[in-house]
Coordinates of C-alpha atoms in Angstrom, one line a residue:
X1 CA 50.8 -21.6 -71.5
X2 CA 47.8 -23.1 -69.4
X3 CA 49.9 -22.4 -66.1
X4 CA 50.0 -18.9 -67.3
X5 CA 46.5 -18.6 -68.1
X6 CA 45.6 -20.1 -64.7
X7 CA 47.7 -17.5 -62.8
X8 CA 45.8 -14.8 -64.9
X9 CA 42.5 -16.2 -63.9
X10 CA 43.5 -16.5 -60.5
X11 CA 44.9 -12.9 -60.4
X12 CA 41.8 -11.8 -61.8
X13 CA 39.4 -13.4 -59.5
X14 CA 41.6 -12.3 -56.6
X15 CA 41.4 -8.9 -57.8
X16 CA 37.6 -9.1 -58.1
X17 CA 37.0 -10.6 -54.9
X18 CA 39.5 -8.0 -53.4
X19 CA 37.7 -5.2 -54.9
X20 CA 34.3 -6.5 -53.5
X21 CA 35.8 -7.0 -50.3
X22 CA 37.1 -3.5 -50.1
X23 CA 33.6 -2.1 -51.2
X24 CA 31.9 -4.0 -48.5
X25 CA 34.7 -2.8 -45.8
X26 CA 33.5 0.8 -47.3
X27 CA 29.9 0.2 -46.7
X28 CA 30.5 -1.1 -43.5
X29 CA 32.9 1.6 -42.0
X30 CA 30.0 4.0 -43.4
X31 CA 27.2 2.1 -41.5
X32 CA 29.5 2.1 -38.6
X33 CA 30.1 5.9 -38.9
X34 CA 26.3 6.7 -39.3
X35 CA 25.5 4.1 -36.1
X36 CA 28.2 6.2 -34.0
X37 CA 26.6 9.1 -35.0
X38 CA 23.1 7.7 -34.2
X39 CA 24.5 6.5 -30.8
X40 CA 25.8 10.1 -30.0
X41 CA 22.4 11.8 -30.8
X42 CA 20.8 9.3 -28.4
X43 CA 23.2 9.6 -25.7
X44 CA 23.1 13.5 -26.0
X45 CA 19.0 12.9 -25.9
X46 CA 19.6 10.7 -22.5
X47 CA 21.8 13.1 -21.2
X48 CA 19.3 16.4 -22.0
X49 CA 16.5 14.0 -20.5
X50 CA 18.3 13.4 -17.5
X51 CA 18.7 17.1 -16.9
X52 CA 15.6 17.8 -17.5
X53 CA 14.3 15.0 -15.1
X54 CA 16.8 16.3 -12.5
X55 CA 15.1 19.8 -12.6
X56 CA 11.7 18.5 -12.3
X57 CA 12.8 16.4 -9.7
X58 CA 14.3 19.6 -7.7
X59 CA 11.3 21.8 -8.7
X60 CA 8.7 19.1 -7.2
X61 CA 11.0 18.8 -4.2
X62 CA 10.9 22.9 -3.7
X63 CA 7.1 22.5 -4.2
X64 CA 6.8 19.8 -1.3
X65 CA 9.2 21.6 1.1
X66 CA 6.8 25.1 0.3
X67 CA 3.8 22.8 1.0
X68 CA 5.4 21.3 4.0
X69 CA 6.0 25.0 5.5
X70 CA 2.5 26.2 4.9
X71 CA 0.9 22.6 6.6
X72 CA 3.3 23.2 9.7
X73 CA 2.3 27.2 9.8
X74 CA -1.4 26.4 9.1
X75 CA -1.3 23.3 12.1
X76 CA 0.4 25.9 14.4
X77 CA -2.5 28.3 13.8
X78 CA -5.1 25.5 14.5
X79 CA -3.3 24.6 17.5
X80 CA -3.3 28.2 18.9
X81 CA -6.7 28.7 18.2
X82 CA -7.5 25.3 19.9
X83 CA -5.6 26.6 22.7
X84 CA -7.4 29.9 22.8
X85 CA -10.8 28.2 22.8
X86 CA -9.7 26.0 25.8
X87 CA -8.3 28.8 27.9
X88 CA -11.6 30.8 26.9
X89 CA -13.7 27.6 28.0
X90 CA -11.9 26.8 30.9
X91 CA -13.4 26.3 34.5
X92 CA -12.6 25.1 37.8
X93 CA -15.0 23.9 40.6
X94 CA -16.4 26.2 43.0
X95 CA -14.1 26.3 46.3
X96 CA -16.0 25.7 49.5
X97 CA -16.4 29.3 50.2
X98 CA -17.6 30.3 47.1
X99 CA -21.5 31.3 46.1
X100 CA -22.8 28.7 43.5
X101 CA -24.7 30.6 40.8
X102 CA -27.1 28.8 38.4
X103 CA -25.6 30.4 35.5
X104 CA -23.1 27.5 34.8
X105 CA -24.9 24.1 34.6
X106 CA -22.9 20.7 34.0
X107 CA -24.3 18.8 31.3
X108 CA -22.0 15.8 31.9
X109 CA -18.6 15.1 31.9
X110 CA -17.4 16.8 28.8
X111 CA -20.3 19.6 28.2
X112 CA -21.7 22.5 30.4
X113 CA -24.0 25.4 29.8
X114 CA -23.4 29.1 30.5
X115 CA -26.3 31.6 31.1
X116 CA -26.7 35.0 32.2
X117 CA -28.3 35.4 35.5
X118 CA -30.2 38.3 34.6
X119 CA -30.9 36.9 30.9
X120 CA -31.5 33.1 31.6
X121 CA -33.4 32.6 27.8
X122 CA -29.9 33.4 26.3
X123 CA -27.2 30.4 27.2
X124 CA -24.3 29.0 25.6
X125 CA -23.5 25.3 25.5
X126 CA -19.8 24.1 25.2
X127 CA -18.4 20.5 24.7
X128 CA -15.0 19.1 25.1
X129 CA -12.9 16.9 23.9
X130 CA -11.9 15.8 27.4

């Protein structure tokens, strides 16, 4: 009889332990499910942020290309204007048979003064890079 009562007590404890373990397993499975859902949400967020970032990077690269195109265009205009000014202001030394006038007066290596022979008060000064 004592043997039988020990078996019943052991059986009851085993049943309680199994029920407790099954309850804990169920709780842990629910927790795992919640964590998997949270992980999926975070992965979706990262994916959407990645796409947003990629779109922003492409947008900024397009903006840089447009700016570079505009810079090249402006640089070419400036170069053209500088070239036109050089051509306008280019002079050559008088040749031996040419008559020298006082309308062009060198002021140094990189500058000169132009004046009209009939109006010497009106004069134009130019300076050059080289």
